[in-house]
PDB file of C-alpha atoms in Angstrom:
ATOM      1  CA  VAL A   1     131.694  82.057  40.916  1.00  0.00           C
ATOM      2  CA  LEU A   2     130.649  84.153  43.780  1.00  0.00           C
ATOM      3  CA  ALA A   3     130.243  87.838  43.959  1.00  0.00           C
ATOM      4  CA  ARG A   4     132.983  89.931  45.628  1.00  0.00           C
ATOM      5  CA  SER A   5     131.965  90.943  48.908  1.00  0.00           C
ATOM      6  CA  ALA A   6     132.751  94.335  50.445  1.00  0.00           C
ATOM      7  CA  ALA A   7     132.896  93.361  54.011  1.00  0.00           C
ATOM      8  CA  ASP A   8     135.910  92.976  55.980  1.00  0.00           C
ATOM      9  CA  GLY A   9     137.759  91.037  53.359  1.00  0.00           C
ATOM     10  CA  ARG A  10     138.109  87.901  55.362  1.00  0.00           C
ATOM     11  CA  HIS A  11     136.040  84.907  53.856  1.00  0.00           C
ATOM     12  CA  ARG A  12     135.347  81.579  55.481  1.00  0.00           C
ATOM     13  CA  PHE A  13     133.656  78.761  53.873  1.00  0.00           C
ATOM     14  CA  SER A  14     132.396  75.239  54.302  1.00  0.00           C
ATOM     15  CA  ALA A  15     131.466  72.680  51.481  1.00  0.00           C
ATOM     16  CA  GLY A  16     128.798  70.144  51.793  1.00  0.00           C
ATOM     17  CA  ALA A  17     128.388  66.743  50.234  1.00  0.00           C
ATOM     18  CA  ALA A  18     125.703  67.755  47.857  1.00  0.00           C
ATOM     19  CA  GLY A  19     127.765  70.495  46.360  1.00  0.00           C
ATOM     20  CA  ASP A  20     126.276  73.424  48.764  1.00  0.00           C
ATOM     21  CA  LEU A  21     128.636  75.905  49.905  1.00  0.00           C
ATOM     22  CA  ALA A  22     128.500  77.953  53.177  1.00  0.00           C
ATOM     23  CA  LEU A  23     130.202  81.490  53.020  1.00  0.00           C
ATOM     24  CA  SER A  24     130.824  83.985  55.753  1.00  0.00           C
ATOM     25  CA  SER A  25     132.400  87.294  55.771  1.00  0.00           C
ATOM     26  CA  GLY A  26     132.238  90.263  58.421  1.00  0.00           C
ATOM     27  CA  GLY A  27     128.748  89.701  59.711  1.00  0.00           C
ATOM     28  CA  LYS A  28     127.280  88.105  56.545  1.00  0.00           C
ATOM     29  CA  VAL A  29     126.652  84.297  56.104  1.00  0.00           C
ATOM     30  CA  SER A  30     125.208  82.772  52.934  1.00  0.00           C
ATOM     31  CA  VAL A  31     124.514  79.565  51.462  1.00  0.00           C
ATOM     32  CA  HIS A  32     125.072  78.980  47.484  1.00  0.00           C
ATOM     33  CA  ARG A  33     124.059  75.915  45.517  1.00  0.00           C
ATOM     34  CA  GLN A  34     125.676  75.294  42.021  1.00  0.00           C
ATOM     35  CA  GLY A  35     127.031  78.873  42.036  1.00  0.00           C
ATOM     36  CA  GLN A  36     123.359  80.493  42.761  1.00  0.00           C
ATOM     37  CA  SER A  37     122.600  82.121  45.936  1.00  0.00           C
ATOM     38  CA  VAL A  38     120.230  80.185  48.155  1.00  0.00           C
ATOM     39  CA  TRP A  39     119.777  82.633  50.917  1.00  0.00           C
ATOM     40  CA  GLU A  40     121.786  85.466  52.809  1.00  0.00           C
ATOM     41  CA  GLN A  41     121.530  86.777  56.357  1.00  0.00           C
ATOM     42  CA  THR A  42     123.468  89.734  57.868  1.00  0.00           C
ATOM     43  CA  GLU A  43     124.179  89.651  61.728  1.00  0.00           C
ATOM     44  CA  ALA A  44     124.758  92.758  63.882  1.00  0.00           C
ATOM     45  CA  ASP A  45     127.965  91.437  65.174  1.00  0.00           C
ATOM     46  CA  ALA A  46     131.009  89.794  63.215  1.00  0.00           C
ATOM     47  CA  ILE A  47     131.088  86.020  62.502  1.00  0.00           C
ATOM     48  CA  SER A  48     134.341  84.817  63.835  1.00  0.00           C
ATOM     49  CA  ALA A  49     133.800  80.816  64.035  1.00  0.00           C
ATOM     50  CA  GLY A  50     132.749  78.673  61.176  1.00  0.00           C
ATOM     51  CA  PRO A  51     130.595  78.521  59.197  1.00  0.00           C
ATOM     52  CA  LEU A  52     130.237  74.779  59.213  1.00  0.00           C
ATOM     53  CA  LEU A  53     127.798  73.048  56.820  1.00  0.00           C
ATOM     54  CA  THR A  54     126.764  70.155  58.440  1.00  0.00           C
ATOM     55  CA  GLY A  55     123.757  67.886  57.585  1.00  0.00           C
ATOM     56  CA  ASP A  56     120.787  70.244  56.929  1.00  0.00           C
ATOM     57  CA  ASN A  57     122.363  73.097  59.003  1.00  0.00           C
ATOM     58  CA  VAL A  58     124.834  75.936  58.980  1.00  0.00           C
ATOM     59  CA  VAL A  59     126.394  76.576  62.192  1.00  0.00           C
ATOM     60  CA  TYR A  60     128.501  79.597  62.855  1.00  0.00           C
ATOM     61  CA  GLY A  61     129.857  81.592  66.027  1.00  0.00           C
ATOM     62  CA  GLN A  62     130.319  85.274  66.695  1.00  0.00           C
ATOM     63  CA  VAL A  63     132.315  87.554  68.625  1.00  0.00           C
ATOM     64  CA  THR A  64     129.857  87.932  71.246  1.00  0.00           C
ATOM     65  CA  GLY A  65     129.801  84.175  71.983  1.00  0.00           C
ATOM     66  CA  ARG A  66     126.633  83.550  70.374  1.00  0.00           C
ATOM     67  CA  LEU A  67     126.530  80.198  68.431  1.00  0.00           C
ATOM     68  CA  VAL A  68     123.824  79.862  65.722  1.00  0.00           C
ATOM     69  CA  ALA A  69     122.481  77.045  63.481  1.00  0.00           C
ATOM     70  CA  ARG A  70     120.323  77.896  60.580  1.00  0.00           C
ATOM     71  CA  SER A  71     118.616  75.724  58.016  1.00  0.00           C
ATOM     72  CA  ALA A  72     120.575  75.165  54.989  1.00  0.00           C
ATOM     73  CA  LYS A  73     117.437  75.219  52.904  1.00  0.00           C
ATOM     74  CA  ASP A  74     115.931  78.491  53.808  1.00  0.00           C
ATOM     75  CA  GLY A  75     118.117  80.054  56.534  1.00  0.00           C
ATOM     76  CA  GLN A  76     115.632  79.828  59.380  1.00  0.00           C
ATOM     77  CA  VAL A  77     117.158  79.696  62.877  1.00  0.00           C
ATOM     78  CA  ARG A  78     117.241  76.099  64.141  1.00  0.00           C
ATOM     79  CA  TRP A  79     118.810  76.663  67.421  1.00  0.00           C
ATOM     80  CA  GLN A  80     120.987  79.483  69.083  1.00  0.00           C
ATOM     81  CA  SER A  81     123.003  79.421  72.481  1.00  0.00           C
ATOM     82  CA  ARG A  82     125.177  81.806  74.153  1.00  0.00           C
ATOM     83  CA  LEU A  83     128.721  80.618  74.968  1.00  0.00           C
ATOM     84  CA  PRO A  84     131.396  82.350  77.132  1.00  0.00           C
ATOM     85  CA  GLY A  85     133.911  84.678  75.500  1.00  0.00           C
ATOM     86  CA  SER A  86     134.532  85.443  71.508  1.00  0.00           C
ATOM     87  CA  LEU A  87     134.269  82.180  69.615  1.00  0.00           C
ATOM     88  CA  TYR A  88     136.903  81.820  67.023  1.00  0.00           C
ATOM     89  CA  GLY A  89     138.315  79.424  64.278  1.00  0.00           C
ATOM     90  CA  LYS A  90     136.856  76.362  62.609  1.00  0.00           C
ATOM     91  CA  ILE A  91     133.883  74.549  64.025  1.00  0.00           C
ATOM     92  CA  ILE A  92     134.734  70.809  64.200  1.00  0.00           C
ATOM     93  CA  PRO A  93     131.993  68.071  64.162  1.00  0.00           C
ATOM     94  CA  ALA A  94     132.640  65.076  66.215  1.00  0.00           C
ATOM     95  CA  ASP A  95     130.049  62.423  66.382  1.00  0.00           C
ATOM     96  CA  ASP A  96     126.962  64.182  67.732  1.00  0.00           C
ATOM     97  CA  SER A  97     128.812  67.200  69.196  1.00  0.00           C
ATOM     98  CA  LEU A  98     130.378  70.382  67.749  1.00  0.00           C
ATOM     99  CA  LEU A  99     133.855  71.577  69.110  1.00  0.00           C
ATOM    100  CA  VAL A 100     134.213  75.356  69.120  1.00  0.00           C
ATOM    101  CA  PHE A 101     136.808  77.465  70.716  1.00  0.00           C
ATOM    102  CA  SER A 102     136.693  80.528  72.717  1.00  0.00           C
ATOM    103  CA  ASN A 103     139.669  82.839  72.392  1.00  0.00           C
ATOM    104  CA  ALA A 104     138.791  85.277  74.929  1.00  0.00           C
ATOM    105  CA  THR A 105     138.399  82.540  77.729  1.00  0.00           C
ATOM    106  CA  GLU A 106     140.996  80.025  76.124  1.00  0.00           C
ATOM    107  CA  THR A 107     138.582  77.364  76.540  1.00  0.00           C
ATOM    108  CA  LEU A 108     137.490  74.543  74.105  1.00  0.00           C
ATOM    109  CA  LEU A 109     133.743  73.609  74.317  1.00  0.00           C
ATOM    110  CA  ALA A 110     131.822  70.786  73.109  1.00  0.00           C
ATOM    111  CA  VAL A 111     127.926  71.607  72.223  1.00  0.00           C
ATOM    112  CA  ASP A 112     125.171  69.222  71.257  1.00  0.00           C
ATOM    113  CA  ALA A 113     124.939  69.433  67.592  1.00  0.00           C
ATOM    114  CA  THR A 114     121.146  69.250  67.684  1.00  0.00           C
ATOM    115  CA  GLN A 115     120.425  71.703  70.314  1.00  0.00           C
ATOM    116  CA  GLY A 116     123.547  73.789  70.918  1.00  0.00           C
ATOM    117  CA  THR A 117     123.647  73.166  74.657  1.00  0.00           C
ATOM    118  CA  ALA A 118     127.061  72.964  76.153  1.00  0.00           C
ATOM    119  CA  ARG A 119     128.100  69.420  77.095  1.00  0.00           C
ATOM    120  CA  TRP A 120     131.536  70.274  78.486  1.00  0.00           C
ATOM    121  CA  GLN A 121     134.216  72.909  78.468  1.00  0.00           C
ATOM    122  CA  THR A 122     137.988  72.543  79.018  1.00  0.00           C
ATOM    123  CA  PRO A 123     140.149  75.493  79.948  1.00  0.00           C
ATOM    124  CA  VAL A 124     143.501  75.367  77.748  1.00  0.00           C
ATOM    125  CA  GLY A 125     145.244  78.157  79.438  1.00  0.00           C
ATOM    126  CA  ASP A 126     146.541  79.304  75.563  1.00  0.00           C
ATOM    127  CA  VAL A 127     145.247  80.081  72.314  1.00  0.00           C
ATOM    128  CA  LEU A 128     145.244  77.314  69.626  1.00  0.00           C
ATOM    129  CA  LEU A 129     147.822  77.141  66.878  1.00  0.00           C
ATOM    130  CA  GLU A 130     145.494  74.940  64.675  1.00  0.00           C
ATOM    131  CA  SER A 131     142.026  73.736  64.933  1.00  0.00           C
ATOM    132  CA  PRO A 132     141.424  70.800  66.997  1.00  0.00           C
ATOM    133  CA  LEU A 133     141.957  67.276  65.558  1.00  0.00           C
ATOM    134  CA  VAL A 134     139.443  64.538  66.242  1.00  0.00           C
ATOM    135  CA  ILE A 135     141.002  61.016  66.403  1.00  0.00           C
ATOM    136  CA  GLY A 136     138.555  58.157  67.263  1.00  0.00           C
ATOM    137  CA  ASN A 137     137.580  59.148  70.785  1.00  0.00           C
ATOM    138  CA  GLN A 138     140.324  61.456  71.457  1.00  0.00           C
ATOM    139  CA  ILE A 139     140.958  65.245  70.829  1.00  0.00           C
ATOM    140  CA  LEU A 140     144.500  66.450  69.889  1.00  0.00           C
ATOM    141  CA  LEU A 141     145.181  70.176  70.701  1.00  0.00           C
ATOM    142  CA  VAL A 142     148.140  72.186  69.667  1.00  0.00           C
ATOM    143  CA  THR A 143     148.583  75.788  71.413  1.00  0.00           C
ATOM    144  CA  LYS A 144     150.826  78.579  70.212  1.00  0.00           C
ATOM    145  CA  GLY A 145     152.683  77.983  73.604  1.00  0.00           C
ATOM    146  CA  ASN A 146     153.875  74.831  71.926  1.00  0.00           C
ATOM    147  CA  ARG A 147     151.972  72.568  74.129  1.00  0.00           C
ATOM    148  CA  LEU A 148     150.360  69.238  72.764  1.00  0.00           C
ATOM    149  CA  LEU A 149     147.255  68.041  74.701  1.00  0.00           C
ATOM    150  CA  LEU A 150     145.299  64.878  74.213  1.00  0.00           C
ATOM    151  CA  LEU A 151     141.710  65.317  75.601  1.00  0.00           C
ATOM    152  CA  SER A 152     138.822  62.763  75.982  1.00  0.00           C
ATOM    153  CA  LEU A 153     136.131  63.403  73.422  1.00  0.00           C
ATOM    154  CA  ALA A 154     133.458  62.359  75.928  1.00  0.00           C
ATOM    155  CA  SER A 155     134.447  64.410  78.735  1.00  0.00           C
ATOM    156  CA  GLY A 156     137.103  66.852  77.477  1.00  0.00           C
ATOM    157  CA  LYS A 157     139.340  65.865  80.251  1.00  0.00           C
ATOM    158  CA  VAL A 158     143.084  66.045  79.686  1.00  0.00           C
ATOM    159  CA  GLN A 159     144.698  62.665  79.355  1.00  0.00           C
ATOM    160  CA  LYS A 160     148.313  63.459  78.158  1.00  0.00           C
ATOM    161  CA  GLU A 161     150.384  66.684  77.833  1.00  0.00           C
ATOM    162  CA  LEU A 162     153.769  67.584  76.184  1.00  0.00           C
ATOM    163  CA  GLN A 163     155.649  70.516  76.156  1.00  0.00           C
ATOM    164  CA  TRP A 164     157.579  71.023  72.692  1.00  0.00           C
ATOM    165  CA  PRO A 165     161.053  72.457  73.295  1.00  0.00           C
ATOM    166  CA  THR A 166     160.870  74.649  70.377  1.00  0.00           C
ATOM    167  CA  TRP A 167     158.228  76.664  68.262  1.00  0.00           C
ATOM    168  CA  LEU A 168     155.961  74.271  66.573  1.00  0.00           C
ATOM    169  CA  VAL A 169     154.846  75.110  62.824  1.00  0.00           C
ATOM    170  CA  SER A 170     152.237  72.372  61.947  1.00  0.00           C
ATOM    171  CA  VAL A 171     150.665  69.195  62.886  1.00  0.00           C
ATOM    172  CA  THR A 172     149.103  66.694  60.539  1.00  0.00           C
ATOM    173  CA  MET A 173     147.514  63.198  61.185  1.00  0.00           C
ATOM    174  CA  ILE A 174     149.380  60.163  59.593  1.00  0.00           C
ATOM    175  CA  GLY A 175     146.926  57.592  58.164  1.00  0.00           C
ATOM    176  CA  SER A 176     147.351  53.818  57.189  1.00  0.00           C
ATOM    177  CA  HIS A 177     149.645  52.960  60.132  1.00  0.00           C
ATOM    178  CA  SER A 178     148.898  50.093  62.705  1.00  0.00           C
ATOM    179  CA  GLU A 179     149.397  52.675  65.507  1.00  0.00           C
ATOM    180  CA  PRO A 180     147.846  55.959  65.542  1.00  0.00           C
ATOM    181  CA  MET A 181     150.124  58.671  64.740  1.00  0.00           C
ATOM    182  CA  PHE A 182     150.783  62.293  63.964  1.00  0.00           C
ATOM    183  CA  ALA A 183     153.767  64.571  62.690  1.00  0.00           C
ATOM    184  CA  CYS A 184     154.717  67.894  63.818  1.00  0.00           C
ATOM    185  CA  SER A 185     157.259  70.378  62.163  1.00  0.00           C
ATOM    186  CA  ASP A 186     159.218  73.070  64.123  1.00  0.00           C
ATOM    187  CA  LEU A 187     161.175  76.065  63.545  1.00  0.00           C
ATOM    188  CA  ALA A 188     164.423  74.083  64.117  1.00  0.00           C
ATOM    189  CA  GLY A 189     163.779  72.422  60.873  1.00  0.00           C
ATOM    190  CA  ASN A 190     162.567  68.889  62.387  1.00  0.00           C
ATOM    191  CA  ILE A 191     159.517  66.877  61.307  1.00  0.00           C
ATOM    192  CA  THR A 192     158.861  64.498  64.329  1.00  0.00           C
ATOM    193  CA  LEU A 193     156.528  61.687  64.282  1.00  0.00           C
ATOM    194  CA  LEU A 194     154.723  60.964  67.574  1.00  0.00           C
ATOM    195  CA  SER A 195     152.432  58.219  68.784  1.00  0.00           C
ATOM    196  CA  LEU A 196     148.951  59.308  69.854  1.00  0.00           C
ATOM    197  CA  ASN A 197     148.940  56.588  72.629  1.00  0.00           C
ATOM    198  CA  ASP A 198     151.546  58.271  74.702  1.00  0.00           C
ATOM    199  CA  LEU A 199     152.514  61.521  72.741  1.00  0.00           C
ATOM    200  CA  GLN A 200     156.150  60.174  72.630  1.00  0.00           C
ATOM    201  CA  PRO A 201     158.389  60.825  69.619  1.00  0.00           C
ATOM    202  CA  THR A 202     159.027  57.676  67.376  1.00  0.00           C
ATOM    203  CA  HIS A 203     161.159  59.191  64.721  1.00  0.00           C
ATOM    204  CA  THR A 204     162.544  62.558  63.790  1.00  0.00           C
ATOM    205  CA  ILE A 205     163.456  63.700  60.197  1.00  0.00           C
ATOM    206  CA  GLN A 206     165.908  66.367  60.200  1.00  0.00           C
ATOM    207  CA  VAL A 207     165.341  68.637  57.146  1.00  0.00           C
ATOM    208  CA  GLY A 208     167.864  71.223  58.403  1.00  0.00           C
ATOM    209  CA  VAL A 209     165.957  74.370  57.059  1.00  0.00           C
ATOM    210  CA  GLN A 210     163.527  76.735  58.620  1.00  0.00           C
ATOM    211  CA  LEU A 211     159.967  75.204  57.703  1.00  0.00           C
ATOM    212  CA  SER A 212     156.910  77.095  56.998  1.00  0.00           C
ATOM    213  CA  GLY A 213     153.243  76.497  56.440  1.00  0.00           C
ATOM    214  CA  PRO A 214     151.485  73.159  56.808  1.00  0.00           C
ATOM    215  CA  VAL A 215     152.966  69.781  56.669  1.00  0.00           C
ATOM    216  CA  LEU A 216     150.715  67.519  54.448  1.00  0.00           C
ATOM    217  CA  TYR A 217     150.416  63.791  54.625  1.00  0.00           C
ATOM    218  CA  CYS A 218     149.981  62.114  51.170  1.00  0.00           C
ATOM    219  CA  GLU A 219     148.721  58.329  50.943  1.00  0.00           C
ATOM    220  CA  LYS A 220     150.163  58.190  47.340  1.00  0.00           C
ATOM    221  CA  LEU A 221     152.354  60.546  45.369  1.00  0.00           C
ATOM    222  CA  SER A 222     152.880  60.703  41.710  1.00  0.00           C
ATOM    223  CA  TYR A 223     155.215  63.353  40.114  1.00  0.00           C
ATOM    224  CA  ILE A 224     157.418  63.883  36.984  1.00  0.00           C
ATOM    225  CA  TRP A 225     161.185  63.813  37.310  1.00  0.00           C
ATOM    226  CA  PRO A 226     162.702  66.265  34.571  1.00  0.00           C
ATOM    227  CA  VAL A 227     165.298  64.865  32.186  1.00  0.00           C
ATOM    228  CA  LEU A 228     168.257  67.115  31.563  1.00  0.00           C
ATOM    229  CA  GLN A 229     169.610  66.717  28.051  1.00  0.00           C
ATOM    230  CA  SER A 230     173.517  67.146  28.033  1.00  0.00           C
ATOM    231  CA  SER A 231     175.826  66.246  25.159  1.00  0.00           C
ATOM    232  CA  GLN A 232     178.837  67.509  27.103  1.00  0.00           C
ATOM    233  CA  SER A 233     179.463  64.528  29.305  1.00  0.00           C
ATOM    234  CA  ALA A 234     178.572  60.925  28.733  1.00  0.00           C
ATOM    235  CA  GLU A 235     178.681  60.421  32.579  1.00  0.00           C
ATOM    236  CA  ASN A 236     175.902  62.739  33.126  1.00  0.00           C
ATOM    237  CA  LEU A 237     173.786  60.821  35.585  1.00  0.00           C
ATOM    238  CA  ALA A 238     170.736  62.846  34.996  1.00  0.00           C
ATOM    239  CA  ALA A 239     170.838  62.042  31.409  1.00  0.00           C
ATOM    240  CA  GLU A 240     170.210  58.511  32.226  1.00  0.00           C
ATOM    241  CA  ILE A 241     167.070  59.076  34.374  1.00  0.00           C
ATOM    242  CA  LYS A 242     163.964  58.295  32.622  1.00  0.00           C
ATOM    243  CA  SER A 243     161.127  60.693  32.283  1.00  0.00           C
ATOM    244  CA  GLY A 244     157.495  59.888  33.151  1.00  0.00           C
ATOM    245  CA  PRO A 245     155.547  59.747  36.380  1.00  0.00           C
ATOM    246  CA  LEU A 246     157.258  58.231  39.417  1.00  0.00           C
ATOM    247  CA  ARG A 247     155.188  56.937  42.125  1.00  0.00           C
ATOM    248  CA  THR A 248     155.916  56.388  45.828  1.00  0.00           C
ATOM    249  CA  GLY A 249     154.156  55.307  49.053  1.00  0.00           C
ATOM    250  CA  PRO A 250     152.778  57.437  51.688  1.00  0.00           C
ATOM    251  CA  GLY A 251     154.824  60.514  52.377  1.00  0.00           C
ATOM    252  CA  LEU A 252     154.905  64.053  54.000  1.00  0.00           C
ATOM    253  CA  LEU A 253     155.191  67.411  52.112  1.00  0.00           C
ATOM    254  CA  ALA A 254     156.619  70.239  53.651  1.00  0.00           C
ATOM    255  CA  ALA A 255     157.943  73.773  52.426  1.00  0.00           C
ATOM    256  CA  ASP A 256     160.492  76.026  53.703  1.00  0.00           C
ATOM    257  CA  THR A 257     160.568  79.935  54.132  1.00  0.00           C
ATOM    258  CA  GLN A 258     162.312  80.054  50.722  1.00  0.00           C
ATOM    259  CA  GLY A 259     159.333  78.220  48.826  1.00  0.00           C
ATOM    260  CA  PHE A 260     161.190  74.905  48.314  1.00  0.00           C
ATOM    261  CA  ILE A 261     159.208  71.791  48.842  1.00  0.00           C
ATOM    262  CA  TYR A 262     160.515  68.710  50.535  1.00  0.00           C
ATOM    263  CA  ILE A 263     159.022  64.955  50.125  1.00  0.00           C
TER     264      ILE A 263
END
């Protein structure tokens, strides 16, 4: 349990494999282990990207474009670099690089994870709807202007681009499939499956309601189907349904603006 922060009230965190937790709020970043504070550092400028707990480092970015890596053990600065614009959102690990986005310049940058030096930068021309998704040697970007971009992880070069016809809500990867795929939901009430090879739709699920929040991919689902007891009708189908956990294969979970969940 962590103490309440009196900073700006916006908390970001990253969990490590050993149970460590990096937490940032306002200009403060800290590391906790088993509920106990390890170290805490207050910066002069707000932390707007990360933190990311990766290996032995905690990496975070600031509104000034400063990207910092500190030792997770004692908080000492390992490296720091100055990137263009205000850094924002999650910092995504990708092989030996870190992906960070600059809102001010609307640019995705890849930096060396050991030194913080920039390897490449790609102007996107928009801010991001969601954090970059790394799939093998490619990066999938979704912008608030409803564009889907597929970039090379090695160079940042745009390989494919698709303009979506309506407002996108969420994007998620789909696992356990022979062809790499992802699903996106939109305000028209559709969930569309697309191929990562060519960004072309392969199947559309028409939910028919206004969707809200993320779409989640689940490898396995297990849930309880309620039994309705009724003595009024012997033909009540619900009374014949057996209770207990029901299992189904891979599926997508989505919610609408009224709070209903769809499988």
